Amino acid sequence: MSELPENLRYTKDHEWARRNDDGTITVGITAHAVGQLGDITAVSLPEVGEALEAGERFGDIDSVKAVSDLYAPITGEVVEVNTALDSEPEVINAEPYTSGWMIRIRPADGVDLGEMLDAEAYRLLL
């Protein structure tokens, strides 16, 4: 497994979240999830403006092994989708924490990433 970034928060479903300077939250899947899925062949993501609830499905990811659901780590509104993944989903395999991000969410009032796992807690989960 690649190095686990300390500045991210994690879910038990293997999504990660990062707070951006503008207050939005960038979301993707972890290198562990990528390793379990194998080569990623497609990703289905929500539309900009879609409302998401923490823990609910927001899309899916196809790989040579399976189709897996993606779950929202927080409640909020989708403000950006990584459309580059439409034509190059394999970017997630190579760069899950950078270019392979999936969506950006404007969190609902009161949403706190502190409720998610930090890197150490995620390592223990694995």
PDB file of C-alpha atoms in Angstrom:
ATOM      1  CA  MET A   1       0.000   0.000   0.000  1.00  0.00           C
ATOM      2  CA  SER A   2       1.227   3.477  -0.780  1.00  0.00           C
ATOM      3  CA  GLU A   3       1.933   5.956   1.991  1.00  0.00           C
ATOM      4  CA  LEU A   4      -1.229   7.020   3.802  1.00  0.00           C
ATOM      5  CA  PRO A   5      -1.547  10.831   3.824  1.00  0.00           C
ATOM      6  CA  GLU A   6      -1.748  12.176   7.369  1.00  0.00           C
ATOM      7  CA  ASN A   7      -3.705  15.300   6.338  1.00  0.00           C
ATOM      8  CA  LEU A   8      -6.800  13.391   5.190  1.00  0.00           C
ATOM      9  CA  ARG A   9      -9.769  11.920   7.031  1.00  0.00           C
ATOM     10  CA  TYR A  10     -11.057   8.443   6.209  1.00  0.00           C
ATOM     11  CA  THR A  11     -14.242   6.366   6.308  1.00  0.00           C
ATOM     12  CA  LYS A  12     -14.675   2.697   7.143  1.00  0.00           C
ATOM     13  CA  ASP A  13     -15.840   2.321   3.517  1.00  0.00           C
ATOM     14  CA  HIS A  14     -12.377   3.468   2.306  1.00  0.00           C
ATOM     15  CA  GLU A  15     -13.217   6.944   1.078  1.00  0.00           C
ATOM     16  CA  TRP A  16     -11.021   9.884   2.031  1.00  0.00           C
ATOM     17  CA  ALA A  17     -11.869  13.556   2.549  1.00  0.00           C
ATOM     18  CA  ARG A  18      -9.723  16.707   2.553  1.00  0.00           C
ATOM     19  CA  ARG A  19     -10.820  20.222   3.535  1.00  0.00           C
ATOM     20  CA  ASN A  20      -9.790  22.794   0.928  1.00  0.00           C
ATOM     21  CA  ASP A  21      -8.895  26.429   1.599  1.00  0.00           C
ATOM     22  CA  ASP A  22     -12.295  27.544   0.257  1.00  0.00           C
ATOM     23  CA  GLY A  23     -14.155  25.326   2.757  1.00  0.00           C
ATOM     24  CA  THR A  24     -15.148  22.657   0.243  1.00  0.00           C
ATOM     25  CA  ILE A  25     -14.277  19.010   0.811  1.00  0.00           C
ATOM     26  CA  THR A  26     -12.502  16.911  -1.830  1.00  0.00           C
ATOM     27  CA  VAL A  27     -13.421  13.207  -1.805  1.00  0.00           C
ATOM     28  CA  GLY A  28     -11.814  10.117  -3.317  1.00  0.00           C
ATOM     29  CA  ILE A  29     -11.048   6.489  -2.501  1.00  0.00           C
ATOM     30  CA  THR A  30      -8.002   5.199  -0.653  1.00  0.00           C
ATOM     31  CA  ALA A  31      -5.056   3.308  -2.075  1.00  0.00           C
ATOM     32  CA  HIS A  32      -6.266   0.326  -0.037  1.00  0.00           C
ATOM     33  CA  ALA A  33      -9.585   0.401  -1.896  1.00  0.00           C
ATOM     34  CA  VAL A  34      -7.752   0.689  -5.218  1.00  0.00           C
ATOM     35  CA  GLY A  35      -5.637  -2.326  -4.289  1.00  0.00           C
ATOM     36  CA  GLN A  36      -8.726  -4.360  -3.471  1.00  0.00           C
ATOM     37  CA  LEU A  37     -10.521  -3.360  -6.676  1.00  0.00           C
ATOM     38  CA  GLY A  38      -7.681  -3.906  -9.127  1.00  0.00           C
ATOM     39  CA  ASP A  39      -7.606  -2.009 -12.411  1.00  0.00           C
ATOM     40  CA  ILE A  40     -10.366   0.607 -12.465  1.00  0.00           C
ATOM     41  CA  THR A  41     -12.265   0.749 -15.748  1.00  0.00           C
ATOM     42  CA  ALA A  42     -15.082   3.267 -15.122  1.00  0.00           C
ATOM     43  CA  VAL A  43     -16.548   5.543 -12.499  1.00  0.00           C
ATOM     44  CA  SER A  44     -20.096   6.898 -12.178  1.00  0.00           C
ATOM     45  CA  LEU A  45     -20.344  10.147 -10.220  1.00  0.00           C
ATOM     46  CA  PRO A  46     -23.182  12.513  -9.228  1.00  0.00           C
ATOM     47  CA  GLU A  47     -24.065  15.749 -10.984  1.00  0.00           C
ATOM     48  CA  VAL A  48     -22.995  19.178  -9.740  1.00  0.00           C
ATOM     49  CA  GLY A  49     -25.753  20.493  -7.477  1.00  0.00           C
ATOM     50  CA  GLU A  50     -26.782  17.082  -6.179  1.00  0.00           C
ATOM     51  CA  ALA A  51     -27.408  16.885  -2.430  1.00  0.00           C
ATOM     52  CA  LEU A  52     -25.596  14.096  -0.596  1.00  0.00           C
ATOM     53  CA  GLU A  53     -26.206  12.566   2.819  1.00  0.00           C
ATOM     54  CA  ALA A  54     -23.323  11.180   4.851  1.00  0.00           C
ATOM     55  CA  GLY A  55     -23.134   7.403   4.505  1.00  0.00           C
ATOM     56  CA  GLU A  56     -25.382   7.231   1.457  1.00  0.00           C
ATOM     57  CA  ARG A  57     -24.356   6.011  -1.984  1.00  0.00           C
ATOM     58  CA  PHE A  58     -23.199   8.759  -4.383  1.00  0.00           C
ATOM     59  CA  GLY A  59     -21.904   6.670  -7.293  1.00  0.00           C
ATOM     60  CA  ASP A  60     -20.040   3.534  -8.225  1.00  0.00           C
ATOM     61  CA  ILE A  61     -16.673   2.410  -9.462  1.00  0.00           C
ATOM     62  CA  ASP A  62     -16.092  -0.427 -11.932  1.00  0.00           C
ATOM     63  CA  SER A  63     -12.963  -2.524 -11.955  1.00  0.00           C
ATOM     64  CA  VAL A  64     -11.774  -5.758 -13.468  1.00  0.00           C
ATOM     65  CA  LYS A  65     -12.925  -7.490 -10.249  1.00  0.00           C
ATOM     66  CA  ALA A  66     -16.244  -5.879  -9.333  1.00  0.00           C
ATOM     67  CA  VAL A  67     -18.591  -2.910  -9.327  1.00  0.00           C
ATOM     68  CA  SER A  68     -18.483  -1.175  -5.945  1.00  0.00           C
ATOM     69  CA  ASP A  69     -20.639   1.550  -4.441  1.00  0.00           C
ATOM     70  CA  LEU A  70     -19.137   4.872  -3.370  1.00  0.00           C
ATOM     71  CA  TYR A  71     -20.426   6.453  -0.151  1.00  0.00           C
ATOM     72  CA  ALA A  72     -20.545  10.121   0.811  1.00  0.00           C
ATOM     73  CA  PRO A  73     -18.307  10.799   3.816  1.00  0.00           C
ATOM     74  CA  ILE A  74     -20.253  13.958   4.698  1.00  0.00           C
ATOM     75  CA  THR A  75     -23.587  15.666   4.098  1.00  0.00           C
ATOM     76  CA  GLY A  76     -23.512  18.500   1.580  1.00  0.00           C
ATOM     77  CA  GLU A  77     -23.870  19.599  -2.028  1.00  0.00           C
ATOM     78  CA  VAL A  78     -21.685  18.496  -4.934  1.00  0.00           C
ATOM     79  CA  VAL A  79     -19.942  21.595  -6.299  1.00  0.00           C
ATOM     80  CA  GLU A  80     -17.454  19.930  -8.671  1.00  0.00           C
ATOM     81  CA  VAL A  81     -16.944  16.553 -10.323  1.00  0.00           C
ATOM     82  CA  ASN A  82     -13.623  15.302 -11.683  1.00  0.00           C
ATOM     83  CA  THR A  83     -14.766  14.928 -15.298  1.00  0.00           C
ATOM     84  CA  ALA A  84     -11.273  13.784 -16.360  1.00  0.00           C
ATOM     85  CA  LEU A  85     -12.203  10.413 -14.851  1.00  0.00           C
ATOM     86  CA  ASP A  86     -14.844   9.931 -17.570  1.00  0.00           C
ATOM     87  CA  SER A  87     -12.146   9.276 -20.154  1.00  0.00           C
ATOM     88  CA  GLU A  88      -9.272   8.261 -17.865  1.00  0.00           C
ATOM     89  CA  PRO A  89     -10.610   6.380 -14.811  1.00  0.00           C
ATOM     90  CA  GLU A  90      -7.264   4.596 -14.493  1.00  0.00           C
ATOM     91  CA  VAL A  91      -5.861   7.824 -12.993  1.00  0.00           C
ATOM     92  CA  ILE A  92      -7.440   6.642  -9.736  1.00  0.00           C
ATOM     93  CA  ASN A  93      -5.151   3.578  -9.760  1.00  0.00           C
ATOM     94  CA  ALA A  94      -2.000   5.676 -10.100  1.00  0.00           C
ATOM     95  CA  GLU A  95      -2.931   8.775  -8.052  1.00  0.00           C
ATOM     96  CA  PRO A  96      -5.838   8.045  -5.672  1.00  0.00           C
ATOM     97  CA  TYR A  97      -4.982  10.975  -3.351  1.00  0.00           C
ATOM     98  CA  THR A  98      -4.232  13.624  -5.983  1.00  0.00           C
ATOM     99  CA  SER A  99      -5.376  13.541  -9.628  1.00  0.00           C
ATOM    100  CA  GLY A 100      -7.731  10.642  -8.875  1.00  0.00           C
ATOM    101  CA  TRP A 101     -10.061  12.699  -6.654  1.00  0.00           C
ATOM    102  CA  MET A 102     -13.748  12.227  -7.483  1.00  0.00           C
ATOM    103  CA  ILE A 103     -15.968  15.021  -6.180  1.00  0.00           C
ATOM    104  CA  ARG A 104     -15.883  18.264  -4.211  1.00  0.00           C
ATOM    105  CA  ILE A 105     -18.656  18.911  -1.714  1.00  0.00           C
ATOM    106  CA  ARG A 106     -19.800  22.104  -0.001  1.00  0.00           C
ATOM    107  CA  PRO A 107     -20.516  20.734   3.469  1.00  0.00           C
ATOM    108  CA  ALA A 108     -23.835  21.327   5.164  1.00  0.00           C
ATOM    109  CA  ASP A 109     -23.823  23.575   8.229  1.00  0.00           C
ATOM    110  CA  GLY A 110     -22.287  21.898  11.244  1.00  0.00           C
ATOM    111  CA  VAL A 111     -20.475  19.157   9.303  1.00  0.00           C
ATOM    112  CA  ASP A 112     -17.194  18.259  10.976  1.00  0.00           C
ATOM    113  CA  LEU A 113     -14.491  16.053   9.468  1.00  0.00           C
ATOM    114  CA  GLY A 114     -13.320  15.362  13.009  1.00  0.00           C
ATOM    115  CA  GLU A 115     -15.951  12.645  13.229  1.00  0.00           C
ATOM    116  CA  MET A 116     -14.125  10.687  10.513  1.00  0.00           C
ATOM    117  CA  LEU A 117     -11.089   8.474  11.094  1.00  0.00           C
ATOM    118  CA  ASP A 118      -7.662  10.069  11.179  1.00  0.00           C
ATOM    119  CA  ALA A 119      -4.778   8.295   9.434  1.00  0.00           C
ATOM    120  CA  GLU A 120      -3.774   6.320  12.540  1.00  0.00           C
ATOM    121  CA  ALA A 121      -7.322   5.098  13.188  1.00  0.00           C
ATOM    122  CA  TYR A 122      -7.659   4.132   9.518  1.00  0.00           C
ATOM    123  CA  ARG A 123      -4.382   2.165   9.695  1.00  0.00           C
ATOM    124  CA  LEU A 124      -5.778   0.271  12.691  1.00  0.00           C
ATOM    125  CA  LEU A 125      -8.973  -0.468  10.754  1.00  0.00           C
ATOM    126  CA  LEU A 126      -6.930  -1.996   7.944  1.00  0.00           C
TER     127      LEU A 126
END
